[in-house]
């Protein structure tokens, strides 16, 4: 493997002058899947962001060293081999998903406009890649209210902790529609930044407006949930309390406590997180999961209004939820791969937790 690594690094140095590569006199196999195109015409984006002129060898080497691409893979071009390795990394960690959205990973030499750009052959070889996760709005809602109340009754604080951890895991990965987040969204699109009914009424009074002219108030939003902590749940149980809950007479309660322990360990690792989309100068319009209390809550109405609002300001929003800025060295890519894998593990564990919290509407 080291021979292959040095050989490809040497080839990269010869053709593109990328620093930090090691030379070697080892001859590569003629069917080496990591061989470099002579003019590096391989596209560097694998979703919709077409870019040309990207030297992908260091990313390919990092994937090779992680075992995500091998000599047994088809004799494709470099771009297709890299695409295969990244797909294996994502799908191998996430597997089948139910309550969190699938993610598409794009790689590009430019982030300008978050659209389809290309690099001319005469342009300098980029020294930074942008890697971005893209979402769609196809989500399976998790109706969690009934189960959260049951958990709270079985172990006081467990329901609140489960909701808080789920929201935190969503925020650390692809974002999460939840009662709390959607309430903050309502404050932005309906209530002029007010957080309470009193603040909202003061805003209207100051501007001489009648509250009856508005059909949706903070009070009405809060009344859509059975308990006040649905919009303000915070973690009440620490790791020790969750370990005690593992021995609860109801095995399903212990399963939730075990999954929460797993999620809390991942959340405590700073590297198990995806960045936001702020480098795009746009706001991510979608979120990766949808936690509803029940079918009668106001969450869906708010989301629909938000999507309509976003459509009206389309140049202010993006379908990207996360963006990384990664230098084109093998070491930087290797570090990125480790962080990305941890983030995927957090995302997968969130999906498993939501499956434990979901109650089918037909069962209620």
Short mmCIF file of C-alpha atoms in Angstrom, two decimals:
data_model
loop_
_atom_site.label_atom_id
_atom_site.label_comp_id
_atom_site.label_asym_id
_atom_site.label_seq_id
_atom_site.Cartn_x
_atom_site.Cartn_y
_atom_site.Cartn_z
CA UNK A 1 0.00 0.00 0.00
CA UNK A 2 2.81 2.43 0.83
CA UNK A 3 4.30 1.76 -2.59
CA UNK A 4 1.04 2.70 -4.27
CA UNK A 5 0.71 5.77 -2.07
CA UNK A 6 4.19 7.05 -2.90
CA UNK A 7 3.79 6.31 -6.59
CA UNK A 8 0.57 8.23 -6.95
CA UNK A 9 1.94 11.08 -4.84
CA UNK A 10 4.96 11.23 -7.11
CA UNK A 11 2.72 11.35 -10.17
CA UNK A 12 0.72 14.14 -8.57
CA UNK A 13 3.90 16.13 -7.94
CA UNK A 14 5.08 15.66 -11.52
CA UNK A 15 1.83 16.78 -13.13
CA UNK A 16 0.50 19.42 -10.74
CA UNK A 17 3.35 20.45 -8.50
CA UNK A 18 1.39 19.79 -5.32
CA UNK A 19 3.64 20.08 -2.29
CA UNK A 20 3.84 17.61 0.57
CA UNK A 21 4.09 14.56 -1.71
CA UNK A 22 6.69 11.82 -1.30
CA UNK A 23 8.65 10.49 -4.24
CA UNK A 24 9.32 6.83 -4.97
CA UNK A 25 10.73 4.73 -7.80
CA UNK A 26 8.09 2.00 -7.54
CA UNK A 27 6.29 1.24 -10.80
CA UNK A 28 2.52 1.32 -10.57
CA UNK A 29 0.26 -1.42 -11.89
CA UNK A 30 -1.11 -0.47 -15.34
CA UNK A 31 -4.67 -0.97 -14.07
CA UNK A 32 -4.16 1.19 -11.01
CA UNK A 33 -7.61 2.68 -10.21
CA UNK A 34 -5.88 5.72 -8.71
CA UNK A 35 -3.98 6.68 -11.84
CA UNK A 36 -4.16 10.35 -12.70
CA UNK A 37 -5.63 11.70 -15.93
CA UNK A 38 -2.92 13.46 -17.94
CA UNK A 39 -4.70 16.84 -17.89
CA UNK A 40 -6.86 16.30 -14.82
CA UNK A 41 -10.14 16.81 -16.68
CA UNK A 42 -12.12 14.79 -14.13
CA UNK A 43 -15.17 16.58 -12.72
CA UNK A 44 -14.80 17.38 -9.06
CA UNK A 45 -18.46 17.49 -8.08
CA UNK A 46 -20.66 14.47 -7.77
CA UNK A 47 -24.15 15.83 -7.32
CA UNK A 48 -25.08 18.84 -9.43
CA UNK A 49 -22.12 21.17 -9.04
CA UNK A 50 -20.05 20.44 -12.14
CA UNK A 51 -16.46 21.60 -11.90
CA UNK A 52 -13.50 20.66 -14.06
CA UNK A 53 -9.77 20.88 -13.51
CA UNK A 54 -9.62 19.35 -10.04
CA UNK A 55 -6.66 17.20 -8.95
CA UNK A 56 -8.39 14.56 -6.83
CA UNK A 57 -5.41 12.29 -6.18
CA UNK A 58 -4.90 13.22 -2.53
CA UNK A 59 -8.56 12.60 -1.78
CA UNK A 60 -8.29 9.26 -3.59
CA UNK A 61 -5.24 8.36 -1.51
CA UNK A 62 -7.03 9.17 1.73
CA UNK A 63 -9.95 6.98 0.66
CA UNK A 64 -7.54 4.20 -0.32
CA UNK A 65 -5.78 4.27 3.03
CA UNK A 66 -9.17 4.01 4.77
CA UNK A 67 -9.97 0.91 2.70
CA UNK A 68 -12.84 2.65 0.91
CA UNK A 69 -11.36 1.97 -2.53
CA UNK A 70 -9.18 -0.99 -3.49
CA UNK A 71 -7.28 -2.49 -6.43
CA UNK A 72 -10.28 -4.76 -7.00
CA UNK A 73 -12.48 -1.84 -8.02
CA UNK A 74 -13.26 -1.30 -11.70
CA UNK A 75 -10.64 0.44 -13.83
CA UNK A 76 -12.49 3.75 -13.87
CA UNK A 77 -11.23 7.30 -14.07
CA UNK A 78 -10.11 9.05 -10.92
CA UNK A 79 -13.35 10.99 -10.43
CA UNK A 80 -15.51 7.88 -10.53
CA UNK A 81 -13.21 6.04 -8.13
CA UNK A 82 -13.37 8.93 -5.65
CA UNK A 83 -17.12 9.11 -6.03
CA UNK A 84 -17.36 5.39 -5.27
CA UNK A 85 -15.22 5.73 -2.16
CA UNK A 86 -17.24 8.64 -0.77
CA UNK A 87 -20.47 6.79 -1.49
CA UNK A 88 -19.21 3.75 0.37
CA UNK A 89 -18.25 5.90 3.34
CA UNK A 90 -21.68 7.52 3.56
CA UNK A 91 -23.84 4.50 2.80
CA UNK A 92 -21.67 2.13 4.82
CA UNK A 93 -22.15 4.24 7.94
CA UNK A 94 -25.76 5.30 7.50
CA UNK A 95 -27.29 2.16 5.99
CA UNK A 96 -31.07 2.29 5.65
CA UNK A 97 -32.64 5.45 7.09
CA UNK A 98 -36.22 6.07 8.22
CA UNK A 99 -36.56 9.42 9.99
CA UNK A 100 -33.52 11.38 8.84
CA UNK A 101 -33.03 12.52 5.27
CA UNK A 102 -30.44 10.96 2.95
CA UNK A 103 -27.51 13.24 2.20
CA UNK A 104 -25.71 13.91 -1.08
CA UNK A 105 -22.05 14.90 -0.85
CA UNK A 106 -20.72 17.37 -3.42
CA UNK A 107 -17.06 18.24 -4.01
CA UNK A 108 -16.12 21.40 -5.86
CA UNK A 109 -13.27 23.83 -6.40
CA UNK A 110 -15.58 26.82 -5.99
CA UNK A 111 -18.46 27.75 -3.75
CA UNK A 112 -19.45 30.88 -5.63
CA UNK A 113 -23.21 30.98 -5.93
CA UNK A 114 -23.52 27.32 -4.88
CA UNK A 115 -24.38 26.61 -8.48
CA UNK A 116 -22.80 24.80 -11.40
CA UNK A 117 -19.43 26.40 -12.09
CA UNK A 118 -16.51 25.11 -14.06
CA UNK A 119 -12.79 25.84 -13.89
CA UNK A 120 -10.98 26.67 -17.11
CA UNK A 121 -7.88 24.65 -17.96
CA UNK A 122 -5.80 27.82 -17.81
CA UNK A 123 -6.89 28.56 -14.23
CA UNK A 124 -4.47 27.75 -11.38
CA UNK A 125 -4.92 24.39 -9.70
CA UNK A 126 -7.09 25.04 -6.61
CA UNK A 127 -5.47 24.50 -3.24
CA UNK A 128 -8.79 24.17 -1.39
CA UNK A 129 -11.81 21.98 -2.00
CA UNK A 130 -15.30 22.74 -0.83
CA UNK A 131 -17.24 19.69 0.35
CA UNK A 132 -20.95 20.17 0.97
CA UNK A 133 -23.95 18.13 2.06
CA UNK A 134 -27.19 18.69 0.19
CA UNK A 135 -30.71 17.92 1.41
CA UNK A 136 -34.16 17.55 -0.08
CA UNK A 137 -37.45 18.21 1.70
CA UNK A 138 -38.62 14.59 1.63
CA UNK A 139 -38.99 13.68 5.31
CA UNK A 140 -40.85 11.07 7.32
CA UNK A 141 -42.25 12.87 10.40
CA UNK A 142 -41.54 11.37 13.81
CA UNK A 143 -44.64 11.79 16.00
CA UNK A 144 -42.96 11.64 19.38
CA UNK A 145 -45.35 13.27 21.88
CA UNK A 146 -47.10 10.17 23.17
CA UNK A 147 -43.89 8.20 23.63
CA UNK A 148 -42.11 11.12 25.30
CA UNK A 149 -44.91 11.39 27.86
CA UNK A 150 -44.67 7.64 28.52
CA UNK A 151 -40.92 7.90 29.06
CA UNK A 152 -41.37 10.87 31.35
CA UNK A 153 -43.85 8.89 33.43
CA UNK A 154 -41.60 5.82 33.59
CA UNK A 155 -38.45 7.76 34.55
CA UNK A 156 -38.97 11.44 35.43
CA UNK A 157 -36.72 13.51 33.18
CA UNK A 158 -36.22 10.78 30.56
CA UNK A 159 -38.76 12.19 28.09
CA UNK A 160 -37.32 15.69 28.38
CA UNK A 161 -33.78 14.38 28.02
CA UNK A 162 -34.72 12.32 24.96
CA UNK A 163 -36.25 15.35 23.21
CA UNK A 164 -33.31 17.60 24.10
CA UNK A 165 -30.74 15.07 22.90
CA UNK A 166 -32.65 14.50 19.65
CA UNK A 167 -32.79 18.23 18.99
CA UNK A 168 -29.11 18.63 19.82
CA UNK A 169 -28.07 15.76 17.53
CA UNK A 170 -30.14 17.28 14.73
CA UNK A 171 -28.58 20.70 15.23
CA UNK A 172 -25.06 19.19 15.19
CA UNK A 173 -25.66 17.38 11.90
CA UNK A 174 -28.13 18.46 9.22
CA UNK A 175 -30.54 20.54 11.28
CA UNK A 176 -33.82 19.51 12.86
CA UNK A 177 -37.42 20.68 12.61
CA UNK A 178 -38.61 20.34 16.22
CA UNK A 179 -41.16 22.11 18.45
CA UNK A 180 -38.43 24.38 19.85
CA UNK A 181 -36.76 25.20 16.54
CA UNK A 182 -40.08 25.79 14.80
CA UNK A 183 -41.14 28.08 17.63
CA UNK A 184 -38.01 30.17 17.03
CA UNK A 185 -38.84 30.11 13.33
CA UNK A 186 -42.33 31.38 14.12
CA UNK A 187 -40.82 34.26 16.06
CA UNK A 188 -38.86 35.19 12.94
CA UNK A 189 -41.59 34.93 10.31
CA UNK A 190 -44.70 35.90 12.34
CA UNK A 191 -43.92 37.72 15.58
CA UNK A 192 -41.20 40.25 14.67
CA UNK A 193 -38.66 38.56 16.91
CA UNK A 194 -40.90 38.41 19.98
CA UNK A 195 -40.53 35.29 22.14
CA UNK A 196 -43.64 35.60 24.32
CA UNK A 197 -47.26 36.65 23.94
CA UNK A 198 -46.57 39.75 26.04
CA UNK A 199 -43.63 40.86 23.90
CA UNK A 200 -45.62 40.32 20.72
CA UNK A 201 -48.58 42.35 22.00
CA UNK A 202 -46.22 45.16 22.99
CA UNK A 203 -44.77 45.17 19.46
CA UNK A 204 -48.26 45.43 17.94
CA UNK A 205 -49.31 48.15 20.36
CA UNK A 206 -46.22 50.19 19.57
CA UNK A 207 -47.03 50.03 15.85
CA UNK A 208 -50.77 50.65 16.38
CA UNK A 209 -51.85 47.27 15.00
CA UNK A 210 -54.71 45.04 16.11
CA UNK A 211 -53.81 41.49 17.30
CA UNK A 212 -57.10 40.26 15.81
CA UNK A 213 -55.66 40.94 12.37
CA UNK A 214 -53.15 38.15 12.95
CA UNK A 215 -54.27 34.54 12.94
CA UNK A 216 -51.27 33.01 14.67
CA UNK A 217 -49.84 34.16 18.00
CA UNK A 218 -47.21 32.81 20.43
CA UNK A 219 -50.02 31.73 22.74
CA UNK A 220 -51.74 29.79 19.96
CA UNK A 221 -48.48 28.03 19.11
CA UNK A 222 -47.87 26.96 22.70
CA UNK A 223 -51.46 25.72 23.05
CA UNK A 224 -50.77 23.23 20.28
CA UNK A 225 -48.76 21.06 22.70
CA UNK A 226 -49.91 19.09 25.73
CA UNK A 227 -47.04 20.15 28.00
CA UNK A 228 -45.04 23.34 28.22
CA UNK A 229 -41.68 21.53 28.06
CA UNK A 230 -42.41 20.40 24.49
CA UNK A 231 -40.93 23.74 23.39
CA UNK A 232 -38.34 24.11 26.14
CA UNK A 233 -37.11 20.61 26.99
CA UNK A 234 -33.61 20.44 28.44
CA UNK A 235 -31.45 17.50 29.39
CA UNK A 236 -32.38 16.53 32.96
CA UNK A 237 -30.60 13.18 33.28
CA UNK A 238 -26.84 12.76 33.25
CA UNK A 239 -24.95 9.68 32.18
CA UNK A 240 -25.14 8.08 35.62
CA UNK A 241 -28.92 8.46 35.78
CA UNK A 242 -29.25 6.98 32.30
CA UNK A 243 -27.12 3.99 33.30
CA UNK A 244 -29.54 3.37 36.18
CA UNK A 245 -32.44 3.56 33.72
CA UNK A 246 -30.91 0.70 31.72
CA UNK A 247 -32.32 -1.73 34.33
CA UNK A 248 -35.88 -0.42 34.12
CA UNK A 249 -38.53 -3.21 34.19
CA UNK A 250 -39.70 -2.10 30.75
CA UNK A 251 -36.94 -3.14 28.30
CA UNK A 252 -38.07 -0.47 25.82
CA UNK A 253 -37.25 2.21 28.39
CA UNK A 254 -33.79 0.72 28.88
CA UNK A 255 -33.29 0.70 25.10
CA UNK A 256 -34.01 4.42 24.92
CA UNK A 257 -31.65 5.11 27.83
CA UNK A 258 -28.91 3.09 26.13
CA UNK A 259 -29.35 4.99 22.85
CA UNK A 260 -29.24 8.30 24.73
CA UNK A 261 -25.94 7.27 26.35
CA UNK A 262 -24.55 6.54 22.91
CA UNK A 263 -25.73 9.88 21.52
CA UNK A 264 -24.40 11.81 24.49
CA UNK A 265 -20.95 10.27 24.01
CA UNK A 266 -20.99 11.32 20.35
CA UNK A 267 -22.22 14.79 21.24
CA UNK A 268 -19.37 15.18 23.73
CA UNK A 269 -16.91 14.60 20.90
CA UNK A 270 -16.43 17.95 19.17
CA UNK A 271 -15.46 16.25 15.93
CA UNK A 272 -18.79 14.43 15.56
CA UNK A 273 -20.53 17.37 13.97
CA UNK A 274 -21.18 18.91 10.58
CA UNK A 275 -20.56 22.63 10.02
CA UNK A 276 -23.36 24.91 8.91
CA UNK A 277 -23.80 26.41 5.46
CA UNK A 278 -22.72 29.93 6.46
CA UNK A 279 -19.76 30.08 4.02
CA UNK A 280 -22.34 30.17 1.20
CA UNK A 281 -23.76 33.49 2.48
CA UNK A 282 -27.12 31.78 2.29
CA UNK A 283 -29.36 30.11 4.85
CA UNK A 284 -30.11 26.41 4.57
CA UNK A 285 -33.78 26.09 3.71
CA UNK A 286 -34.23 22.43 4.70
CA UNK A 287 -33.57 20.33 7.79
CA UNK A 288 -32.60 16.67 8.03
CA UNK A 289 -35.36 15.44 10.36
CA UNK A 290 -38.86 16.39 11.48
CA UNK A 291 -39.92 15.84 15.11
CA UNK A 292 -43.62 16.55 15.60
CA UNK A 293 -45.57 16.23 18.84
CA UNK A 294 -48.71 14.84 17.18
CA UNK A 295 -50.77 15.36 14.03
CA UNK A 296 -52.61 18.33 15.59
CA UNK A 297 -49.57 20.46 16.43
CA UNK A 298 -48.87 23.66 14.43
CA UNK A 299 -45.43 22.57 13.22
CA UNK A 300 -46.43 21.61 9.67
CA UNK A 301 -48.22 24.92 9.13
CA UNK A 302 -45.14 26.90 10.18
CA UNK A 303 -42.82 24.85 7.98
CA UNK A 304 -45.09 25.30 4.95
CA UNK A 305 -45.16 29.05 5.50
CA UNK A 306 -41.38 29.09 5.93
CA UNK A 307 -40.82 27.20 2.67
CA UNK A 308 -43.12 29.64 0.87
CA UNK A 309 -41.24 32.54 2.45
CA UNK A 310 -37.93 31.02 1.37
CA UNK A 311 -39.17 30.57 -2.19
CA UNK A 312 -39.91 34.28 -2.35
CA UNK A 313 -36.31 35.03 -1.35
CA UNK A 314 -34.73 32.21 -3.32
CA UNK A 315 -31.37 34.00 -3.64
CA UNK A 316 -31.05 34.00 0.17
CA UNK A 317 -31.44 30.25 0.70
CA UNK A 318 -29.61 27.10 -0.31
CA UNK A 319 -30.31 23.37 -0.26
CA UNK A 320 -26.85 22.85 1.24
CA UNK A 321 -26.92 22.16 4.98
CA UNK A 322 -23.18 21.81 5.63
CA UNK A 323 -20.01 23.08 4.00
CA UNK A 324 -16.36 22.20 4.67
CA UNK A 325 -13.23 23.99 3.50
CA UNK A 326 -10.53 21.31 3.10
CA UNK A 327 -6.97 21.82 1.89
CA UNK A 328 -5.84 19.47 -0.88
CA UNK A 329 -3.32 17.42 1.08
CA UNK A 330 -3.67 13.76 1.97
CA UNK A 331 -3.33 14.55 5.67
CA UNK A 332 -6.14 17.13 5.62
CA UNK A 333 -8.43 14.80 3.73
CA UNK A 334 -7.68 11.99 6.17
CA UNK A 335 -8.61 14.21 9.12
CA UNK A 336 -11.78 15.31 7.32
CA UNK A 337 -12.75 11.68 6.67
CA UNK A 338 -12.48 10.86 10.39
CA UNK A 339 -14.64 13.82 11.37
CA UNK A 340 -17.17 13.10 8.62
CA UNK A 341 -17.50 9.48 9.72
CA UNK A 342 -18.17 10.54 13.32
CA UNK A 343 -20.82 12.98 12.11
CA UNK A 344 -22.46 10.22 10.09
CA UNK A 345 -22.47 7.98 13.17
CA UNK A 346 -24.24 10.72 15.14
CA UNK A 347 -26.75 11.13 12.33
CA UNK A 348 -27.41 7.37 12.21
CA UNK A 349 -27.87 7.15 15.98
CA UNK A 350 -30.35 10.02 15.78
CA UNK A 351 -32.37 8.08 13.22
CA UNK A 352 -32.41 5.06 15.55
CA UNK A 353 -33.54 7.19 18.50
CA UNK A 354 -36.37 8.74 16.48
CA UNK A 355 -37.52 5.24 15.52
CA UNK A 356 -37.81 4.47 19.26
CA UNK A 357 -39.77 7.66 19.91
CA UNK A 358 -42.19 7.44 17.00
CA UNK A 359 -45.81 6.49 17.53
CA UNK A 360 -47.85 5.82 14.42
CA UNK A 361 -50.82 8.19 14.07
CA UNK A 362 -53.00 5.13 13.38
CA UNK A 363 -52.06 3.67 16.77
CA UNK A 364 -53.17 6.71 18.73
#
